[in-house]
mmCIF file of C-alpha atoms in Angstrom:
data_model
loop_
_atom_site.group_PDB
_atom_site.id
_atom_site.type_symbol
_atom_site.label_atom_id
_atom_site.label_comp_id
_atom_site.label_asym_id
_atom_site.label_seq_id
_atom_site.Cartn_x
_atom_site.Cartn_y
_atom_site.Cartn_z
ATOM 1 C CA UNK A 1447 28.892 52.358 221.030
ATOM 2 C CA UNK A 1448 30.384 54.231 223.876
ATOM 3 C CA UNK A 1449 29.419 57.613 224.706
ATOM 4 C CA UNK A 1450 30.979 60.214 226.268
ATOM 5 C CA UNK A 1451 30.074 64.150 228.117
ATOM 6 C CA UNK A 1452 32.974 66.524 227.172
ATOM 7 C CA UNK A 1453 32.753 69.624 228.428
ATOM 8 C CA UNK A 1454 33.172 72.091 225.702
ATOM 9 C CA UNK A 1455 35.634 75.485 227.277
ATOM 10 C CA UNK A 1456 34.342 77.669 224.344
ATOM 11 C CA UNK A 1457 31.054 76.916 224.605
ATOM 12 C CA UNK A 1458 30.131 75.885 228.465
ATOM 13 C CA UNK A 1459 27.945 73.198 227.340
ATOM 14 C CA UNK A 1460 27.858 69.764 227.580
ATOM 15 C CA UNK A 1461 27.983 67.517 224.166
ATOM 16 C CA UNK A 1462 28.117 64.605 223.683
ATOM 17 C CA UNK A 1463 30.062 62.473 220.758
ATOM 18 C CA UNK A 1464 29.836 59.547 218.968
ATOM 19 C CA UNK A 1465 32.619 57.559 219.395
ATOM 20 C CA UNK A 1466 34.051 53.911 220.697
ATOM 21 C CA UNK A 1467 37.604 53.565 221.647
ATOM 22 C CA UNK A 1468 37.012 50.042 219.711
ATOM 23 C CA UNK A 1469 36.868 52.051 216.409
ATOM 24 C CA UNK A 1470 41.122 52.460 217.311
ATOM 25 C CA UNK A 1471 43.490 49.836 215.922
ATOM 26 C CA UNK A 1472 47.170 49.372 216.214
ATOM 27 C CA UNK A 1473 49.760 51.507 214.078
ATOM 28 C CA UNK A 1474 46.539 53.332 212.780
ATOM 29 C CA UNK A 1475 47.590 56.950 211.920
ATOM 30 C CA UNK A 1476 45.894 60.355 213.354
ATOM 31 C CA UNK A 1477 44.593 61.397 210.317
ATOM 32 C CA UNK A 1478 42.527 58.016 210.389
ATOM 33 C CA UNK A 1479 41.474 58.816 213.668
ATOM 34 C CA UNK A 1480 40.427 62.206 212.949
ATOM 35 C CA UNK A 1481 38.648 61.319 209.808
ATOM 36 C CA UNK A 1482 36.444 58.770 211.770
ATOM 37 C CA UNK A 1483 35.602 61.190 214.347
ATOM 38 C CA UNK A 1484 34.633 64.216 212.028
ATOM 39 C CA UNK A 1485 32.275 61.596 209.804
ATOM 40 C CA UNK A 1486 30.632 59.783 212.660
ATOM 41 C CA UNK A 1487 30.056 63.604 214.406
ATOM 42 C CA UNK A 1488 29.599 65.327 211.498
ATOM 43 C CA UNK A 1489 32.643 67.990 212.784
ATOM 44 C CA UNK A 1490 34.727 69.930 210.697
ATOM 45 C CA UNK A 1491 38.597 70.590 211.276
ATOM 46 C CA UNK A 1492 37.598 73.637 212.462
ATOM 47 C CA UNK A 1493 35.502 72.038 215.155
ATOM 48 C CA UNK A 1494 38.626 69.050 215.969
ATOM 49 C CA UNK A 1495 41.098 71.824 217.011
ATOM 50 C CA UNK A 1496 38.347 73.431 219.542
ATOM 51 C CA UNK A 1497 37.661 69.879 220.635
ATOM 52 C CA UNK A 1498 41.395 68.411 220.857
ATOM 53 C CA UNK A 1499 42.997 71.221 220.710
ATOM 54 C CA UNK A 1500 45.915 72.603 222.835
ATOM 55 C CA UNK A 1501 45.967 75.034 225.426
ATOM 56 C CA UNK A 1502 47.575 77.615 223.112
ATOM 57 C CA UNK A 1503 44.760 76.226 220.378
ATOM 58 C CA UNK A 1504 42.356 76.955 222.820
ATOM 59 C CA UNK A 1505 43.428 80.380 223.553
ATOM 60 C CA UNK A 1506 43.335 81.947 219.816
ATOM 61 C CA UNK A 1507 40.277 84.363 218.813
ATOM 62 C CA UNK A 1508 40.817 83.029 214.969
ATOM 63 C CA UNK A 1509 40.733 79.863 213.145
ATOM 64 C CA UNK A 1510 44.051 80.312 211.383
ATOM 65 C CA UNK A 1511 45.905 77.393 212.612
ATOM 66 C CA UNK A 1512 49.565 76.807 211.428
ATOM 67 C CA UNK A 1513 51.528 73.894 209.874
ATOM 68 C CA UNK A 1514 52.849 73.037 213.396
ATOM 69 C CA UNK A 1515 49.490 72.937 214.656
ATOM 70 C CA UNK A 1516 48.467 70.399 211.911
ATOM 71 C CA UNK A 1517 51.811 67.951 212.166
ATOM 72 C CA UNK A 1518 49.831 64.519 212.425
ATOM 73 C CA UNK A 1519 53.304 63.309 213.124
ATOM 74 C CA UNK A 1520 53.827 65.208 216.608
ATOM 75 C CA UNK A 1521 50.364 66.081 217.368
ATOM 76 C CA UNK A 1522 51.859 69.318 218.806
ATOM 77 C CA UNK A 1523 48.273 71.161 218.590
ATOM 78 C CA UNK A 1524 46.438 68.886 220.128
ATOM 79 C CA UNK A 1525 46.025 68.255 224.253
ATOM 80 C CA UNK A 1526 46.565 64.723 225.496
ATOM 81 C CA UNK A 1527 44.250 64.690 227.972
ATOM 82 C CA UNK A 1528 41.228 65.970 225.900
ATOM 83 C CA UNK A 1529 42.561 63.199 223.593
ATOM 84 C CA UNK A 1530 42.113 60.917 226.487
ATOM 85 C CA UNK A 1531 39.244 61.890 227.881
ATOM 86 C CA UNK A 1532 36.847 61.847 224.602
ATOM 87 C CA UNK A 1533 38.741 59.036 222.485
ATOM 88 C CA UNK A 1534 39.613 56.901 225.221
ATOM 89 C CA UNK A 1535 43.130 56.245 224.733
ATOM 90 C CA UNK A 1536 45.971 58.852 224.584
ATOM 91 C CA UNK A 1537 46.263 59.289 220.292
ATOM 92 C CA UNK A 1538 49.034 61.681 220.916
ATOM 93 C CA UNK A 1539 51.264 58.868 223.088
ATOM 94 C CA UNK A 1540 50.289 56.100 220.871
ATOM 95 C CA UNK A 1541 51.240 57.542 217.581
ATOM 96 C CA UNK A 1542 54.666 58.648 219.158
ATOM 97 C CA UNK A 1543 55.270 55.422 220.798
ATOM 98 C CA UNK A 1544 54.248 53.641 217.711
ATOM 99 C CA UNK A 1545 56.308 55.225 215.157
ATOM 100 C CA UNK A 1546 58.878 54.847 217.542
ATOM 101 C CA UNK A 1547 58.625 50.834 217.446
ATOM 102 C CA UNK A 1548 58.230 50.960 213.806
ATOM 103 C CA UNK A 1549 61.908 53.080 213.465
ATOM 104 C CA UNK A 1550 63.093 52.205 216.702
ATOM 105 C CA UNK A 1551 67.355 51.607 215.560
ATOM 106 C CA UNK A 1552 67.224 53.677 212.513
ATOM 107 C CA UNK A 1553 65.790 56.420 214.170
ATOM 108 C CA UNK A 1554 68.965 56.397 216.636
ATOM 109 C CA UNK A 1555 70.660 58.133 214.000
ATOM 110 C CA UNK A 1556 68.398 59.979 211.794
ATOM 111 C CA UNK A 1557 65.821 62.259 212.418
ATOM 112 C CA UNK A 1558 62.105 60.536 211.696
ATOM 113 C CA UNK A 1559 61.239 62.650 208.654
ATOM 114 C CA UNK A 1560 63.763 60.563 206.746
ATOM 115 C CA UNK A 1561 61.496 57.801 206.482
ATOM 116 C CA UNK A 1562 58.097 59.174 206.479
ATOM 117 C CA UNK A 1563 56.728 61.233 203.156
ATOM 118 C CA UNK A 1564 54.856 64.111 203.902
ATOM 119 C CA UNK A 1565 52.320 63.696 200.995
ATOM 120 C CA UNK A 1566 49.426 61.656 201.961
ATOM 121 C CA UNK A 1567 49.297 58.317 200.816
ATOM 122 C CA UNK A 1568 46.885 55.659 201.238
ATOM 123 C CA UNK A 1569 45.749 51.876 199.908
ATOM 124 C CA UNK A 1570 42.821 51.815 197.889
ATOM 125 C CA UNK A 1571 41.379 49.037 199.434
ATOM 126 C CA UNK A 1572 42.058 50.225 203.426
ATOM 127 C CA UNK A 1573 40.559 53.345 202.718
ATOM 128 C CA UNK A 1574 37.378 52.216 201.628
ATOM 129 C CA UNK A 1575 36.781 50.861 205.175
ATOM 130 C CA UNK A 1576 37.768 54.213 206.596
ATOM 131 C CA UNK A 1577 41.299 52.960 207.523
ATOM 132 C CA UNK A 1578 44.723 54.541 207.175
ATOM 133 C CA UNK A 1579 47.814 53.049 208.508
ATOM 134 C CA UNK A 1580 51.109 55.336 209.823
ATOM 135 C CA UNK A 1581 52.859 52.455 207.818
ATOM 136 C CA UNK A 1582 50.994 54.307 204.718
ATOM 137 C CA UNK A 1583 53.671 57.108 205.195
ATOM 138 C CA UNK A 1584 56.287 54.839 205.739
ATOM 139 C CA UNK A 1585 58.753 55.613 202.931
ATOM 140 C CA UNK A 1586 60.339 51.813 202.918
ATOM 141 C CA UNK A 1587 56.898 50.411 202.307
ATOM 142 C CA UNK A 1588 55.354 51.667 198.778
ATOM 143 C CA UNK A 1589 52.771 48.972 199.146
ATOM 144 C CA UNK A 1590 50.281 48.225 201.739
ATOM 145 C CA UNK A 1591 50.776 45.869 203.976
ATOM 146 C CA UNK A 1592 47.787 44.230 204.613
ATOM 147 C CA UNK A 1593 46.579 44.211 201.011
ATOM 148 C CA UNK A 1594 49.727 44.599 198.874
ATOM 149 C CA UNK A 1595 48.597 47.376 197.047
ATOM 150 C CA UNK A 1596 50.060 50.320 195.867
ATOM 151 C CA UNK A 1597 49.924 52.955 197.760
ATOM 152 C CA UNK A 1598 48.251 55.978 195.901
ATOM 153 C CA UNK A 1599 47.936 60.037 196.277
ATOM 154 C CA UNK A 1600 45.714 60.368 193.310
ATOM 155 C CA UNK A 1601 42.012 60.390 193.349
ATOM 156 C CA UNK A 1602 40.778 57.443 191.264
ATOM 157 C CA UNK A 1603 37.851 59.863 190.584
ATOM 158 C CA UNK A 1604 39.262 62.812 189.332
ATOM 159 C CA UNK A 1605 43.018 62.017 188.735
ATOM 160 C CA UNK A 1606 43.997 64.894 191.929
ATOM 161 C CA UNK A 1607 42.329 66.281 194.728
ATOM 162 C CA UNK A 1608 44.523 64.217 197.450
ATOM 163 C CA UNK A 1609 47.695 65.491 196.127
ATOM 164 C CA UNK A 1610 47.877 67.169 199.686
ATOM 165 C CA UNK A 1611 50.229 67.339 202.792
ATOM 166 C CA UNK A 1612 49.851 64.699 205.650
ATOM 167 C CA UNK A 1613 48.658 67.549 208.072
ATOM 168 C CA UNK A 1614 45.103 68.908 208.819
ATOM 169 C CA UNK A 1615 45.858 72.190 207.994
ATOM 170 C CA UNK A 1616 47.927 71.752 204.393
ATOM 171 C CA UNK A 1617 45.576 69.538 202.504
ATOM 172 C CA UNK A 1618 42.435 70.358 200.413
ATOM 173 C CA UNK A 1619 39.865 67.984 201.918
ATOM 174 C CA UNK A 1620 36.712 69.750 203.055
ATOM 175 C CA UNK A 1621 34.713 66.515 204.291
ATOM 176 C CA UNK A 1622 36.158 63.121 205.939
ATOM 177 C CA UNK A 1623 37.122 60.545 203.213
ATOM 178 C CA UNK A 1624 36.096 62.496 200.574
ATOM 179 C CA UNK A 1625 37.775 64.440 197.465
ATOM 180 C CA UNK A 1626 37.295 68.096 196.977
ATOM 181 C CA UNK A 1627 35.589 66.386 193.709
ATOM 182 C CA UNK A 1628 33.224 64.993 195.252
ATOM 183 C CA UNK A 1629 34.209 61.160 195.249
ATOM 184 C CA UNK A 1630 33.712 59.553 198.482
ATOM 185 C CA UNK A 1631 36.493 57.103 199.230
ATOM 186 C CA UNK A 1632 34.631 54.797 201.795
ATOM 187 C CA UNK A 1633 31.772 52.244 200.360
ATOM 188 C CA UNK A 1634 28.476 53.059 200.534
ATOM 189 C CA UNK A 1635 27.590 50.265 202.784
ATOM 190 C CA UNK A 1636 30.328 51.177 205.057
ATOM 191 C CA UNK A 1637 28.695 54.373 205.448
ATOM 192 C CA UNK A 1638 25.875 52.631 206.606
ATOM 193 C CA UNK A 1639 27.207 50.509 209.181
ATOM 194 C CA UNK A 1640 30.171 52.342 209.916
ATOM 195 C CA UNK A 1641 30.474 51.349 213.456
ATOM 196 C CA UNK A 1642 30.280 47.656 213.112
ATOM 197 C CA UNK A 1643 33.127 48.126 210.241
ATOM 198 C CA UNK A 1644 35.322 49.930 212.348
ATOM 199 C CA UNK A 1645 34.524 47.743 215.441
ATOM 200 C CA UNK A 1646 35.901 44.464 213.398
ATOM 201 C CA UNK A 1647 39.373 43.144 213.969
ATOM 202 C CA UNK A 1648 40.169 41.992 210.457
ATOM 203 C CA UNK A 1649 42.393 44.998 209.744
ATOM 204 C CA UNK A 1650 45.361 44.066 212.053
ATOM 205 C CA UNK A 1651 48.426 45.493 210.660
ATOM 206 C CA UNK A 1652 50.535 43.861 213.072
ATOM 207 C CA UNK A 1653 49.921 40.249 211.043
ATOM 208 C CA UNK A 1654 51.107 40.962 207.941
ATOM 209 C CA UNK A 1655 54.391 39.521 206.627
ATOM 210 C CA UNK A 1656 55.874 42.858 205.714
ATOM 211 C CA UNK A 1657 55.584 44.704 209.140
ATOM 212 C CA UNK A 1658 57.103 40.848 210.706
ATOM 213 C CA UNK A 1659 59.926 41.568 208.242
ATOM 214 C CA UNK A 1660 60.348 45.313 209.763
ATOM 215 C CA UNK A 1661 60.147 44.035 213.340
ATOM 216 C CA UNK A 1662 63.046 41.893 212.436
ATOM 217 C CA UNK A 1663 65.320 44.145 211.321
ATOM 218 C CA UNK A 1664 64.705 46.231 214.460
ATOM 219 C CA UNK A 1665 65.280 43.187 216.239
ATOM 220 C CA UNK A 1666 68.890 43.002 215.094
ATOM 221 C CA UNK A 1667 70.224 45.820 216.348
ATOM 222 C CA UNK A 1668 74.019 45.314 215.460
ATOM 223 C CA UNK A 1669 73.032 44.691 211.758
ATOM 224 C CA UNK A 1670 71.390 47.611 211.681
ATOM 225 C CA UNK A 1671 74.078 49.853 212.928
ATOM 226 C CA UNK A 1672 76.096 49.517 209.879
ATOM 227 C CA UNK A 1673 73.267 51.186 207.787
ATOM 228 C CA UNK A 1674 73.040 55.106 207.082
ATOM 229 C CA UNK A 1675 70.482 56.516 205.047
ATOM 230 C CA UNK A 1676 71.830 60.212 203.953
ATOM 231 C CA UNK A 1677 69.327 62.672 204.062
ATOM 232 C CA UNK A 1678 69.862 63.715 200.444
ATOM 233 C CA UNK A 1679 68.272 60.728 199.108
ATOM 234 C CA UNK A 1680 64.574 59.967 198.943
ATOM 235 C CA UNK A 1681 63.559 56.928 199.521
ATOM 236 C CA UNK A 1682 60.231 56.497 197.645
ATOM 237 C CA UNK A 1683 62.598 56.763 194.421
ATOM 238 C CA UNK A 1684 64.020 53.382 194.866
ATOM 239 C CA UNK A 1685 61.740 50.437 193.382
ATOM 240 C CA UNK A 1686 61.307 48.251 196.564
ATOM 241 C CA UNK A 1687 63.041 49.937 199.007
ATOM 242 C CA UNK A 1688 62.186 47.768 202.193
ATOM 243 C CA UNK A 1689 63.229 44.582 200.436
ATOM 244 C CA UNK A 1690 66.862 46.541 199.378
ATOM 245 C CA UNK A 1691 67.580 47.781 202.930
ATOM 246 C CA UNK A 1692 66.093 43.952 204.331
ATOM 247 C CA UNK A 1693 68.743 42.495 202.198
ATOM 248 C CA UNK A 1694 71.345 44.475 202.715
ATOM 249 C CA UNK A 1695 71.175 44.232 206.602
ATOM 250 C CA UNK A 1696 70.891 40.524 206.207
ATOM 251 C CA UNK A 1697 73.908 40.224 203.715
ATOM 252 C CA UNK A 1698 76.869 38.092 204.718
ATOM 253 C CA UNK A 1699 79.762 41.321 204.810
ATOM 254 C CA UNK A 1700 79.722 41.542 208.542
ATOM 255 C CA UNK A 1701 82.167 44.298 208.767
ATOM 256 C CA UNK A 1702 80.910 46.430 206.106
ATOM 257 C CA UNK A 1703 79.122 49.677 206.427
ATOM 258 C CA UNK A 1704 76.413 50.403 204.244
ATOM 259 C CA UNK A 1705 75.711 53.571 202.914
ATOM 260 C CA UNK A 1706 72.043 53.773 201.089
#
């Protein structure tokens, strides 16, 4: 496990953290990220915005952070290079980067939150590993991609509790992968060995069938032109609605343009 001095600005002190930038996989979301560093530091939120945070973080005498500064989407209250410099890699440039490969032509012509749901969602079996995907708040995937599982906001526990926001500051979760219940969402034996689990490569999002699929519709950029999405419709109402956009980009009227 890799080390690293940070030099706390609050505190003048040097600390250091547990934390390998082999823990990090591909299209894994900031909340992940986040979760994995408060449980393996024992940190609070509290404690990841005067660690990550921003200059203008940095520079508040309170702990009342805002929406903005929560947005795992933007990572707006967070400092890249502090992101750098502790985790290894730049989160802030990867999860930008990333979501824009994942929209890439759709997002040409509508803004991002179109196809990503703010309420946290994640696969049962991912998360008991410690994992969360940005393709878990993907609205034209309502099933994991790795395992094929429904994606869930509901606490198998207590039937709530992660009913929350996908931001650090508008959700109800007091301790890393656990409910406000109590339930603990990660196995016990993960728990354990939590850096050889987050170490392994078996969780690479990248070869699953479904995100393949995605890449190819990026891929075909004139196809895709003919879609709109309007911004009055939700896309976690329809059924399967990867598989109806998939088809409908792939359908044989050439000249048509497709409104969804």
């Amino acid at each position: 496990m890799k080390k690293l001095i940070y030099n706390h600005t609050e505190e003048n002190l040097k600390r250091t953290f547990a934390w390998s930038s082999s823990w990090y996989h591909p299209y894994e979301s900031a909340w992940s990220i986040f979760h994995k560093f408060m449980f393996a530091n024992k940190v609070t939120i509290n404690d990841l915005f005067k660690i990550f945070g921003s200059e203008s973080i940095q520079n508040k005498r309170s702990n009342v952070w805002s929406k903005k500064d929560g947005d795992l989407f933007t990572l707006e209250g967070f400092d890249e290079k502090r992101l750098q410099d502790i985790l290894g890699f730049n989160l802030k440039a990867n999860i930008i980067e990333e979501s824009a490969t994942i929209l890439k032509i759709l997002i040409q012509k509508h803004h991002y939150k179109v196809f990503y749901i703010d309420t946290f969602r994640f696969c049962p079996e991912c998360i008991k590993i410690g994992y969360h995907s940005t393709f878990h708040q993907f609205k034209l995937f309502n099933t994991c991609p790795l395992h094929n599982k429904p994606l869930s906001s509901i606490c198998p526990s207590c039937g709530g509790g992660w009913k929350n926001e996908y931001n650090l500051i508008k959700n109800e979760i007091k301790h890393p992968f656990q409910c406000q219940c109590g339930f603990l969402f990660i196995n016990e034996d993960m728990a354990r060995m939590f850096a050889k689990t987050w170490s392994s490569n078996s969780h690479d999002i990248r070869d699953s069938s479904l995100v393949t699929r995605l890449f190819e519709l990026n891929a075909h950029s004139e196809k895709t032109k003919r879609i709109h999405i309007s911004d009055c419709i939700d896309l976690t109402n329809y059924e399967n609605p990867f598989e109806y956009l998939y088809l409908t980009v792939n359908s044989k009227e050439e000249n048509t343009k497709h409104i969804v």
